[in-house]
PDB file of C-alpha atoms in Angstrom:
ATOM      1  CA  MET A   1     -12.514  32.483   7.652  1.00 26.00           C
ATOM      2  CA  SER A   2     -12.760  28.757   8.273  1.00 26.00           C
ATOM      3  CA  ASN A   3      -9.618  27.139   9.652  1.00 25.00           C
ATOM      4  CA  LEU A   4      -9.974  24.431   7.052  1.00 26.00           C
ATOM      5  CA  ARG A   5      -9.593  27.016   4.313  1.00 26.00           C
ATOM      6  CA  LEU A   6      -6.203  27.932   5.690  1.00 23.00           C
ATOM      7  CA  LEU A   7      -4.899  24.567   4.505  1.00 23.00           C
ATOM      8  CA  ARG A   8      -4.259  24.327   0.783  1.00 26.00           C
ATOM      9  CA  ALA A   9      -4.826  20.868  -0.666  1.00 27.00           C
ATOM     10  CA  LEU A  10      -2.207  20.191  -3.322  1.00 24.00           C
ATOM     11  CA  PRO A  11      -2.207  17.447  -5.971  1.00 27.00           C
ATOM     12  CA  THR A  12       0.617  14.940  -6.210  1.00 27.00           C
ATOM     13  CA  ARG A  13       2.072  13.381  -9.322  1.00 28.00           C
ATOM     14  CA  GLN A  14       0.027  10.455 -10.576  1.00 29.00           C
ATOM     15  CA  GLY A  15       1.063   7.276  -8.812  1.00 29.00           C
ATOM     16  CA  ARG A  16       3.963   8.945  -7.045  1.00 29.00           C
ATOM     17  CA  PRO A  17       3.707  10.804  -3.778  1.00 30.00           C
ATOM     18  CA  PRO A  18       6.617  13.085  -2.939  1.00 28.00           C
ATOM     19  CA  THR A  19       9.484  10.810  -1.982  1.00 28.00           C
ATOM     20  CA  HIS A  20      12.120  13.518  -1.775  1.00 27.00           C
ATOM     21  CA  LEU A  21      10.743  15.206   1.301  1.00 27.00           C
ATOM     22  CA  GLY A  22      12.485  18.543   1.020  1.00 31.00           C
ATOM     23  CA  GLU A  23      10.632  21.806   0.897  1.00 35.00           C
ATOM     24  CA  TYR A  24      10.934  22.315  -2.884  1.00 38.00           C
ATOM     25  CA  ASP A  25      11.339  20.064  -5.913  1.00 41.00           C
ATOM     26  CA  GLU A  26      13.873  20.454  -8.702  1.00 45.00           C
ATOM     27  CA  ASN A  27      11.615  22.996 -10.454  1.00 51.00           C
ATOM     28  CA  GLY A  28      11.330  25.197  -7.402  1.00 48.00           C
ATOM     29  CA  ARG A  29       7.760  24.161  -6.593  1.00 47.00           C
ATOM     30  CA  LYS A  30       6.816  23.435  -2.992  1.00 42.00           C
ATOM     31  CA  ILE A  31       6.462  19.713  -2.309  1.00 37.00           C
ATOM     32  CA  PRO A  32       3.271  18.886  -0.388  1.00 38.00           C
ATOM     33  CA  CYS A  33       3.359  16.897   2.819  1.00 33.00           C
ATOM     34  CA  VAL A  34       1.095  13.848   2.903  1.00 31.00           C
ATOM     35  CA  VAL A  35      -0.680  13.721   6.245  1.00 29.00           C
ATOM     36  CA  ARG A  36      -2.468  10.489   7.080  1.00 30.00           C
ATOM     37  CA  THR A  37      -4.920  10.739   9.946  1.00 29.00           C
ATOM     38  CA  PHE A  38      -5.858   7.269  11.152  1.00 28.00           C
ATOM     39  CA  ASP A  39      -9.601   7.051  11.673  1.00 28.00           C
ATOM     40  CA  ARG A  40     -10.797   3.686  12.949  1.00 28.00           C
ATOM     41  CA  SER A  41     -14.394   4.566  12.139  1.00 28.00           C
ATOM     42  CA  SER A  42     -13.791   5.013   8.410  1.00 25.00           C
ATOM     43  CA  LEU A  43     -14.179   2.068   6.040  1.00 20.00           C
ATOM     44  CA  GLY A  44     -11.000   2.783   4.152  1.00 25.00           C
ATOM     45  CA  GLY A  45      -8.977   3.172   7.335  1.00 25.00           C
ATOM     46  CA  TRP A  46      -7.075   6.211   6.125  1.00 25.00           C
ATOM     47  CA  ALA A  47      -8.163   9.734   5.342  1.00 26.00           C
ATOM     48  CA  GLU A  48      -5.505  11.564   3.365  1.00 28.00           C
ATOM     49  CA  GLN A  49      -4.982  15.283   3.211  1.00 28.00           C
ATOM     50  CA  ARG A  50      -2.137  16.905   1.302  1.00 27.00           C
ATOM     51  CA  HIS A  51      -0.933  20.207   2.585  1.00 27.00           C
ATOM     52  CA  ALA A  52       2.049  22.445   2.188  1.00 27.00           C
ATOM     53  CA  TRP A  53       3.527  22.854   5.635  1.00 26.00           C
ATOM     54  CA  THR A  54       6.698  24.881   5.862  1.00 24.00           C
ATOM     55  CA  GLY A  55       9.272  23.180   8.048  1.00 25.00           C
ATOM     56  CA  ILE A  56       7.807  19.676   7.820  1.00 27.00           C
ATOM     57  CA  ARG A  57       9.968  17.362   5.766  1.00 26.00           C
ATOM     58  CA  HIS A  58       8.435  14.002   6.577  1.00 26.00           C
ATOM     59  CA  SER A  59       5.136  12.329   5.869  1.00 27.00           C
ATOM     60  CA  ASN A  60       3.521  11.486   9.167  1.00 33.00           C
ATOM     61  CA  MET A  61       0.748   9.525  10.813  1.00 33.00           C
ATOM     62  CA  ILE A  62      -1.258  10.433  13.865  1.00 38.00           C
ATOM     63  CA  SER A  63      -3.125   7.798  15.819  1.00 38.00           C
ATOM     64  CA  ILE A  64      -4.565   7.168  19.257  1.00 38.00           C
ATOM     65  CA  LEU A  65      -2.794   4.840  21.664  1.00 37.00           C
ATOM     66  CA  ASP A  66      -4.756   5.294  24.853  1.00 40.00           C
ATOM     67  CA  SER A  67      -7.354   7.334  26.664  1.00 44.00           C
ATOM     68  CA  GLY A  68      -8.802   7.480  30.115  1.00 46.00           C
ATOM     69  CA  ILE A  69      -9.813   9.633  33.039  1.00 48.00           C
ATOM     70  CA  ASP A  70      -7.102  11.164  35.197  1.00 46.00           C
ATOM     71  CA  THR A  71      -7.922   9.979  38.710  1.00 50.00           C
ATOM     72  CA  SER A  72      -6.606  13.115  40.407  1.00 50.00           C
ATOM     73  CA  SER A  73      -8.387  15.714  38.290  1.00 48.00           C
ATOM     74  CA  GLY A  74     -11.264  13.728  36.825  1.00 49.00           C
ATOM     75  CA  ARG A  75     -10.382  15.079  33.375  1.00 46.00           C
ATOM     76  CA  PRO A  76      -9.968  12.926  30.263  1.00 43.00           C
ATOM     77  CA  PHE A  77      -6.608  12.359  28.682  1.00 43.00           C
ATOM     78  CA  VAL A  78      -5.719  11.038  25.244  1.00 41.00           C
ATOM     79  CA  ALA A  79      -2.348   9.652  24.185  1.00 39.00           C
ATOM     80  CA  ILE A  80      -1.939  10.545  20.520  1.00 40.00           C
ATOM     81  CA  GLU A  81       1.183   9.213  18.852  1.00 38.00           C
ATOM     82  CA  LEU A  82       2.838  11.354  16.195  1.00 38.00           C
ATOM     83  CA  ARG A  83       4.607   8.693  14.139  1.00 35.00           C
ATOM     84  CA  GLN A  84       7.273   8.363  11.494  1.00 29.00           C
ATOM     85  CA  GLY A  85       9.210  11.559  11.953  1.00 30.00           C
ATOM     86  CA  LEU A  86       6.623  14.254  12.373  1.00 31.00           C
ATOM     87  CA  ALA A  87       9.309  16.888  12.648  1.00 30.00           C
ATOM     88  CA  LEU A  88       7.831  19.071  15.346  1.00 33.00           C
ATOM     89  CA  ASP A  89      11.335  19.656  16.625  1.00 30.00           C
ATOM     90  CA  ALA A  90      12.311  20.864  13.162  1.00 32.00           C
ATOM     91  CA  VAL A  91       9.369  23.247  13.131  1.00 32.00           C
ATOM     92  CA  VAL A  92      10.217  24.584  16.571  1.00 31.00           C
ATOM     93  CA  ALA A  93      13.927  24.882  15.838  1.00 31.00           C
ATOM     94  CA  ARG A  94      13.200  26.634  12.548  1.00 33.00           C
ATOM     95  CA  GLY A  95      10.835  29.038  14.288  1.00 32.00           C
ATOM     96  CA  ALA A  96      13.484  29.781  16.892  1.00 32.00           C
ATOM     97  CA  ARG A  97      16.088  30.535  14.226  1.00 33.00           C
ATOM     98  CA  LEU A  98      13.684  32.880  12.497  1.00 33.00           C
ATOM     99  CA  GLY A  99      12.796  34.499  15.797  1.00 33.00           C
ATOM    100  CA  ARG A 100       9.097  33.758  15.547  1.00 35.00           C
ATOM    101  CA  TRP A 101       6.527  31.159  16.523  1.00 33.00           C
ATOM    102  CA  PRO A 102       5.553  28.327  14.170  1.00 36.00           C
ATOM    103  CA  SER A 103       2.986  29.386  11.612  1.00 40.00           C
ATOM    104  CA  ARG A 104      -0.747  29.482  12.206  1.00 37.00           C
ATOM    105  CA  GLU A 105      -1.140  27.009   9.353  1.00 36.00           C
ATOM    106  CA  SER A 106       1.030  24.427  11.087  1.00 40.00           C
ATOM    107  CA  THR A 107      -0.848  24.910  14.350  1.00 38.00           C
ATOM    108  CA  VAL A 108      -4.197  24.463  12.620  1.00 36.00           C
ATOM    109  CA  LEU A 109      -3.006  21.323  10.840  1.00 38.00           C
ATOM    110  CA  VAL A 110      -1.951  19.674  14.091  1.00 41.00           C
ATOM    111  CA  GLY A 111      -5.233  20.756  15.647  1.00 39.00           C
ATOM    112  CA  ILE A 112      -7.420  19.296  12.936  1.00 39.00           C
ATOM    113  CA  SER A 113      -5.498  16.017  12.962  1.00 43.00           C
ATOM    114  CA  ALA A 114      -5.660  15.722  16.742  1.00 43.00           C
ATOM    115  CA  LEU A 115      -9.356  16.531  16.884  1.00 42.00           C
ATOM    116  CA  SER A 116     -10.054  14.006  14.137  1.00 43.00           C
ATOM    117  CA  ALA A 117      -8.225  11.360  16.150  1.00 43.00           C
ATOM    118  CA  ILE A 118     -10.136  12.235  19.317  1.00 45.00           C
ATOM    119  CA  ALA A 119     -13.439  12.086  17.454  1.00 45.00           C
ATOM    120  CA  ALA A 120     -12.526   8.645  16.119  1.00 45.00           C
ATOM    121  CA  LEU A 121     -11.710   7.402  19.606  1.00 45.00           C
ATOM    122  CA  ALA A 122     -14.920   8.837  21.056  1.00 48.00           C
ATOM    123  CA  ALA A 123     -16.891   7.037  18.348  1.00 50.00           C
ATOM    124  CA  ARG A 124     -15.115   3.772  19.158  1.00 50.00           C
ATOM    125  CA  LEU A 125     -15.830   3.994  22.873  1.00 49.00           C
ATOM    126  CA  GLY A 126     -19.308   3.012  23.967  1.00 50.00           C
ATOM    127  CA  SER A 127     -21.797   5.548  25.283  1.00 52.00           C
ATOM    128  CA  ASP A 128     -21.606   3.872  28.694  1.00 53.00           C
ATOM    129  CA  ASP A 129     -17.840   4.392  28.845  1.00 55.00           C
ATOM    130  CA  GLU A 130     -16.805   7.250  31.132  1.00 52.00           C
ATOM    131  CA  ALA A 131     -13.832   8.197  28.987  1.00 48.00           C
ATOM    132  CA  GLY A 132     -15.982   8.145  25.866  1.00 52.00           C
ATOM    133  CA  ARG A 133     -18.540  10.504  27.358  1.00 54.00           C
ATOM    134  CA  ALA A 134     -15.869  12.929  28.502  1.00 48.00           C
ATOM    135  CA  LEU A 135     -13.915  12.787  25.263  1.00 47.00           C
ATOM    136  CA  ARG A 136     -16.961  13.669  23.204  1.00 50.00           C
ATOM    137  CA  GLN A 137     -16.893  17.061  24.853  1.00 48.00           C
ATOM    138  CA  THR A 138     -13.376  17.744  23.581  1.00 44.00           C
ATOM    139  CA  THR A 139     -14.401  17.506  19.929  1.00 42.00           C
ATOM    140  CA  SER A 140     -15.860  21.007  20.144  1.00 41.00           C
ATOM    141  CA  VAL A 141     -12.405  22.514  20.704  1.00 40.00           C
ATOM    142  CA  ALA A 142     -11.340  24.846  17.908  1.00 40.00           C
ATOM    143  CA  PRO A 143      -8.010  24.090  16.212  1.00 39.00           C
ATOM    144  CA  ASP A 144      -6.835  27.449  17.539  1.00 40.00           C
ATOM    145  CA  ALA A 145      -6.590  25.729  20.926  1.00 42.00           C
ATOM    146  CA  ILE A 146      -3.686  23.618  19.666  1.00 42.00           C
ATOM    147  CA  HIS A 147      -0.365  25.159  20.558  1.00 43.00           C
ATOM    148  CA  ILE A 148       3.138  24.201  19.423  1.00 40.00           C
ATOM    149  CA  GLY A 149       5.613  25.654  21.886  1.00 40.00           C
ATOM    150  CA  PHE A 150       9.190  26.766  21.412  1.00 38.00           C
ATOM    151  CA  ASP A 151      10.188  23.989  23.805  1.00 36.00           C
ATOM    152  CA  GLY A 152       8.890  21.332  21.407  1.00 37.00           C
ATOM    153  CA  SER A 153       5.684  20.673  23.306  1.00 40.00           C
ATOM    154  CA  VAL A 154       2.325  20.109  21.663  1.00 41.00           C
ATOM    155  CA  ARG A 155      -0.673  21.043  23.765  1.00 43.00           C
ATOM    156  CA  LEU A 156      -4.338  20.443  23.116  1.00 41.00           C
ATOM    157  CA  MET A 157      -6.423  22.641  25.395  1.00 40.00           C
ATOM    158  CA  ALA A 158     -10.047  21.783  26.099  1.00 37.00           C
ATOM    159  CA  THR A 159     -12.678  22.718  28.617  1.00 34.00           C
ATOM    160  CA  THR A 160     -12.706  19.168  29.955  1.00 34.00           C
ATOM    161  CA  GLY A 161      -9.055  18.227  29.714  1.00 36.00           C
ATOM    162  CA  ALA A 162      -5.696  18.772  28.135  1.00 35.00           C
ATOM    163  CA  LEU A 163      -3.191  16.792  26.097  1.00 37.00           C
ATOM    164  CA  SER A 164       0.488  17.589  26.178  1.00 38.00           C
ATOM    165  CA  TYR A 165       3.569  15.795  24.910  1.00 39.00           C
ATOM    166  CA  LEU A 166       7.124  16.456  26.038  1.00 39.00           C
ATOM    167  CA  SER A 167      10.302  14.517  25.436  1.00 39.00           C
ATOM    168  CA  PRO A 168      12.372  13.653  28.547  1.00 39.00           C
ATOM    169  CA  GLU A 169      14.825  16.460  27.875  1.00 38.00           C
ATOM    170  CA  GLN A 170      12.041  18.954  27.349  1.00 40.00           C
ATOM    171  CA  ALA A 171      10.356  17.829  30.562  1.00 39.00           C
ATOM    172  CA  ARG A 172      13.598  18.607  32.391  1.00 41.00           C
ATOM    173  CA  GLY A 173      13.678  22.042  30.820  1.00 40.00           C
ATOM    174  CA  GLU A 174      16.306  21.291  28.157  1.00 40.00           C
ATOM    175  CA  ARG A 175      15.150  22.809  24.906  1.00 38.00           C
ATOM    176  CA  PHE A 176      16.632  20.976  21.959  1.00 31.00           C
ATOM    177  CA  GLY A 177      17.868  17.649  23.214  1.00 31.00           C
ATOM    178  CA  VAL A 178      17.167  14.266  21.682  1.00 30.00           C
ATOM    179  CA  PRO A 179      14.227  14.603  19.256  1.00 33.00           C
ATOM    180  CA  ALA A 180      10.919  13.845  20.910  1.00 35.00           C
ATOM    181  CA  TYR A 181       9.892  11.163  18.433  1.00 31.00           C
ATOM    182  CA  VAL A 182      12.824   8.965  19.514  1.00 28.00           C
ATOM    183  CA  TYR A 183      10.855   8.053  22.622  1.00 34.00           C
ATOM    184  CA  GLN A 184       7.304   8.002  21.352  1.00 36.00           C
ATOM    185  CA  THR A 185       6.660   4.381  20.523  1.00 31.00           C
ATOM    186  CA  ALA A 186       8.377   2.799  23.505  1.00 33.00           C
ATOM    187  CA  VAL A 187       7.041   5.136  26.161  1.00 38.00           C
ATOM    188  CA  LEU A 188       3.512   5.450  24.825  1.00 37.00           C
ATOM    189  CA  LEU A 189       3.230   1.678  24.551  1.00 34.00           C
ATOM    190  CA  PHE A 190       4.476   1.456  28.129  1.00 36.00           C
ATOM    191  CA  GLU A 191       1.747   3.888  29.204  1.00 38.00           C
ATOM    192  CA  LEU A 192      -0.854   2.043  27.160  1.00 34.00           C
ATOM    193  CA  LEU A 193      -0.168  -1.202  28.985  1.00 33.00           C
ATOM    194  CA  THR A 194       0.529   0.117  32.473  1.00 35.00           C
ATOM    195  CA  ARG A 195      -2.314   2.637  32.411  1.00 35.00           C
ATOM    196  CA  ASN A 196      -0.034   5.281  33.912  1.00 36.00           C
ATOM    197  CA  HIS A 197      -1.902   8.582  33.963  1.00 30.00           C
ATOM    198  CA  PRO A 198      -0.459  11.974  33.070  1.00 32.00           C
ATOM    199  CA  THR A 199       0.784  14.082  35.937  1.00 32.00           C
ATOM    200  CA  VAL A 200       1.793  17.687  36.355  1.00 30.00           C
ATOM    201  CA  LEU A 201       5.567  18.039  36.209  1.00 32.00           C
ATOM    202  CA  PRO A 202       7.475  20.766  38.055  1.00 36.00           C
ATOM    203  CA  GLY A 203       8.306  23.521  35.624  1.00 34.00           C
ATOM    204  CA  ALA A 204       5.503  22.652  33.225  1.00 31.00           C
ATOM    205  CA  SER A 205       2.930  25.272  32.341  1.00 30.00           C
ATOM    206  CA  GLN A 206       0.394  25.634  35.122  1.00 27.00           C
ATOM    207  CA  GLY A 207      -2.691  23.490  34.639  1.00 23.00           C
ATOM    208  CA  ILE A 208      -1.176  21.473  31.768  1.00 26.00           C
ATOM    209  CA  GLN A 209      -1.074  17.711  32.064  1.00 28.00           C
ATOM    210  CA  VAL A 210       2.201  16.311  30.816  1.00 30.00           C
ATOM    211  CA  PHE A 211       2.852  12.694  29.917  1.00 31.00           C
ATOM    212  CA  GLU A 212       5.709  11.583  32.107  1.00 32.00           C
ATOM    213  CA  ARG A 213       8.939  10.466  30.508  1.00 33.00           C
ATOM    214  CA  ILE A 214      12.351   9.789  31.995  1.00 26.00           C
ATOM    215  CA  ALA A 215      12.692  12.878  34.155  1.00 27.00           C
ATOM    216  CA  LYS A 216      10.010  11.898  36.661  1.00 35.00           C
ATOM    217  CA  ARG A 217       8.054   8.719  36.016  1.00 37.00           C
ATOM    218  CA  ASP A 218       6.256   6.218  38.193  1.00 35.00           C
ATOM    219  CA  GLY A 219       7.572   2.690  38.072  1.00 37.00           C
ATOM    220  CA  PRO A 220       5.585  -0.097  36.395  1.00 34.00           C
ATOM    221  CA  ARG A 221       2.498  -1.164  38.257  1.00 32.00           C
ATOM    222  CA  PRO A 222       2.763  -4.418  40.268  1.00 33.00           C
ATOM    223  CA  ASP A 223       0.252  -6.167  38.017  1.00 34.00           C
ATOM    224  CA  ILE A 224       2.498  -5.703  34.984  1.00 32.00           C
ATOM    225  CA  ALA A 225       5.195  -8.339  34.720  1.00 35.00           C
ATOM    226  CA  SER A 226       8.811  -7.309  34.246  1.00 42.00           C
ATOM    227  CA  PRO A 227       9.610  -8.461  30.658  1.00 43.00           C
ATOM    228  CA  LEU A 228       7.677  -5.637  29.023  1.00 41.00           C
ATOM    229  CA  ALA A 229       9.152  -3.019  31.335  1.00 46.00           C
ATOM    230  CA  GLU A 230      12.634  -4.326  30.532  1.00 52.00           C
ATOM    231  CA  VAL A 231      12.040  -4.010  26.794  1.00 46.00           C
ATOM    232  CA  ILE A 232      10.754  -0.473  27.144  1.00 46.00           C
ATOM    233  CA  GLU A 233      13.400   0.716  29.570  1.00 51.00           C
ATOM    234  CA  ARG A 234      16.217  -0.816  27.538  1.00 52.00           C
ATOM    235  CA  SER A 235      14.931   1.062  24.505  1.00 46.00           C
ATOM    236  CA  LEU A 236      14.922   4.270  26.498  1.00 45.00           C
ATOM    237  CA  ARG A 237      18.418   3.692  27.871  1.00 50.00           C
ATOM    238  CA  ASN A 238      19.740   3.101  24.384  1.00 48.00           C
ATOM    239  CA  LYS A 239      17.864   6.147  23.040  1.00 41.00           C
ATOM    240  CA  VAL A 240      16.707   4.077  20.106  1.00 39.00           C
ATOM    241  CA  THR A 241      15.900   5.745  16.810  1.00 40.00           C
ATOM    242  CA  GLU A 242      13.717   2.871  15.642  1.00 42.00           C
ATOM    243  CA  ARG A 243      10.749   1.067  17.102  1.00 41.00           C
ATOM    244  CA  PRO A 244      11.531  -1.982  19.245  1.00 46.00           C
ATOM    245  CA  PRO A 245      11.261  -5.104  17.058  1.00 49.00           C
ATOM    246  CA  LEU A 246       7.672  -6.249  16.687  1.00 44.00           C
ATOM    247  CA  ALA A 247       8.510  -9.831  17.708  1.00 50.00           C
ATOM    248  CA  GLU A 248      10.224  -8.610  20.874  1.00 53.00           C
ATOM    249  CA  LEU A 249       7.247  -6.518  21.897  1.00 46.00           C
ATOM    250  CA  LEU A 250       4.803  -9.320  21.146  1.00 46.00           C
ATOM    251  CA  ALA A 251       6.826 -11.733  23.264  1.00 52.00           C
ATOM    252  CA  ALA A 252       6.817  -9.242  26.115  1.00 49.00           C
ATOM    253  CA  LEU A 253       3.097  -8.705  25.710  1.00 43.00           C
ATOM    254  CA  LYS A 254       2.372 -12.416  25.914  1.00 47.00           C
ATOM    255  CA  SER A 255       4.253 -12.759  29.184  1.00 48.00           C
ATOM    256  CA  SER A 256       3.082  -9.497  30.723  1.00 43.00           C
ATOM    257  CA  CYS A 257      -0.587  -8.945  30.012  1.00 40.00           C
ATOM    258  CA  SER A 258      -3.982 -10.261  30.889  1.00 41.00           C
ATOM    259  CA  PRO A 259      -5.856 -11.880  27.952  1.00 42.00           C
ATOM    260  CA  ARG A 260      -8.047  -8.813  27.427  1.00 44.00           C
ATOM    261  CA  ARG A 261      -5.147  -6.401  27.514  1.00 41.00           C
ATOM    262  CA  LEU A 262      -3.072  -8.740  25.363  1.00 40.00           C
ATOM    263  CA  ASP A 263      -5.714  -8.688  22.636  1.00 45.00           C
ATOM    264  CA  SER A 264      -5.695  -4.901  22.673  1.00 47.00           C
ATOM    265  CA  GLY A 265      -1.912  -4.672  22.641  1.00 43.00           C
ATOM    266  CA  GLN A 266      -1.539  -7.215  19.858  1.00 46.00           C
ATOM    267  CA  ALA A 267      -4.091  -5.329  17.795  1.00 53.00           C
ATOM    268  CA  GLU A 268      -2.079  -2.131  18.182  1.00 48.00           C
ATOM    269  CA  LEU A 269       1.148  -3.875  17.202  1.00 46.00           C
ATOM    270  CA  ALA A 270      -0.498  -5.650  14.284  1.00 51.00           C
ATOM    271  CA  GLU A 271      -1.738  -2.274  13.086  1.00 56.00           C
ATOM    272  CA  LEU A 272       1.818  -0.949  13.218  1.00 48.00           C
ATOM    273  CA  ALA A 273       2.930  -3.835  11.028  1.00 48.00           C
ATOM    274  CA  ARG A 274       0.096  -3.223   8.546  1.00 57.00           C
ATOM    275  CA  GLU A 275       0.972   0.455   8.383  1.00 57.00           C
ATOM    276  CA  ALA A 276       4.592  -0.393   7.629  1.00 49.00           C
ATOM    277  CA  ALA A 277       3.443  -2.715   4.843  1.00 52.00           C
ATOM    278  CA  ARG A 278       1.160  -0.048   3.412  1.00 59.00           C
ATOM    279  CA  LYS A 279       3.989   2.455   3.427  1.00 50.00           C
ATOM    280  CA  SER A 280       6.120   0.115   1.333  1.00 44.00           C
ATOM    281  CA  ARG A 281       3.495  -0.188  -1.434  1.00 46.00           C
ATOM    282  CA  PRO A 282       3.484   2.090  -4.491  1.00 42.00           C
ATOM    283  CA  PHE A 283       1.016   4.825  -3.619  1.00 37.00           C
ATOM    284  CA  GLY A 284      -0.939   4.813  -6.872  1.00 37.00           C
ATOM    285  CA  ARG A 285      -1.477   1.064  -7.154  1.00 37.00           C
ATOM    286  CA  ALA A 286      -2.596   0.720  -3.544  1.00 38.00           C
ATOM    287  CA  SER A 287      -5.060   3.580  -3.835  1.00 37.00           C
ATOM    288  CA  GLN A 288      -6.472   2.335  -7.129  1.00 40.00           C
ATOM    289  CA  GLY A 289      -6.860  -1.167  -5.697  1.00 44.00           C
ATOM    290  CA  ARG A 290      -8.844   0.048  -2.728  1.00 42.00           C
ATOM    291  CA  ALA A 291     -10.983   2.247  -4.915  1.00 42.00           C
ATOM    292  CA  GLY A 292     -11.688  -0.642  -7.243  1.00 44.00           C
ATOM    293  CA  ARG A 293     -12.826  -2.917  -4.444  1.00 43.00           C
ATOM    294  CA  GLU A 294     -15.122  -0.299  -2.970  1.00 44.00           C
ATOM    295  CA  ARG A 295     -16.785   0.777  -6.248  1.00 46.00           C
ATOM    296  CA  PRO A 296     -20.411  -0.477  -6.381  1.00 47.00           C
ATOM    297  CA  LYS A 297     -21.527  -2.644  -9.252  1.00 48.00           C
ATOM    298  CA  ALA A 298     -23.284  -1.002 -12.186  1.00 51.00           C
ATOM    299  CA  GLY A 299     -27.005  -0.853 -11.633  1.00 53.00           C
ATOM    300  CA  GLY A 300     -26.653  -1.700  -7.948  1.00 50.00           C
ATOM    301  CA  ARG A 301     -27.824   0.425  -5.088  1.00 43.00           C
TER     302      ARG A 301
END
């Protein structure tokens, strides 16, 4: 049976997505989780799928922050950010309490979202780009190759490379420390700008590339000025639960980056701001407005 058929698309109330993000509503019906997979190649910008996912209590967004070729192994890597409280830790903790692994449905959902993001990045990269050529090979990976571990890790296995995410505590072997998403924005932005590559950490599964966090991380490269590193490291020291202020990151970008890299970084941050604005709009009106603008005129081709 197709993996896609494992995911049940559920309707939401007209004009109102589920705002109380518990597992069941007041009538005992399961509340669907709205999963937005950011696809830069699509005209609308967002592809929405609604699925019931036991253990997930937050709407979430998945997007690409960086990609490249690991210089030591020659394999591609992709930094995919799981934003806005994708409660992987909740899934893992719940599975541990129940004495079983997270469900196949949850694994497939993460897999489809990650593969969609990789495909979007591969389409954005030119055919003459080494990372683009390598990443195109990863799109053939079945969602079954996505694994959510008891330790909170998310691993994407491919014939040409691997993606893995661990929080600092998990990288040190501590199971349920500070939630992984606390560190995502600050550290992944740091990696985006410094071009730090993933490395194999002691204690990690053999052959799995792990994005470094606090436990064992290279310092900022000499060509990256200190203001950005200070912003990121201060956020990490404080174990922030929110993203660093947009203005603060932009100021650090302006003083730290080359013009080309600055344009890329500002675009990423501007996208974060647009996403926050979209989240604050009533779901129905925003969707109807986009649909109205995209509808062709009568009689037109």
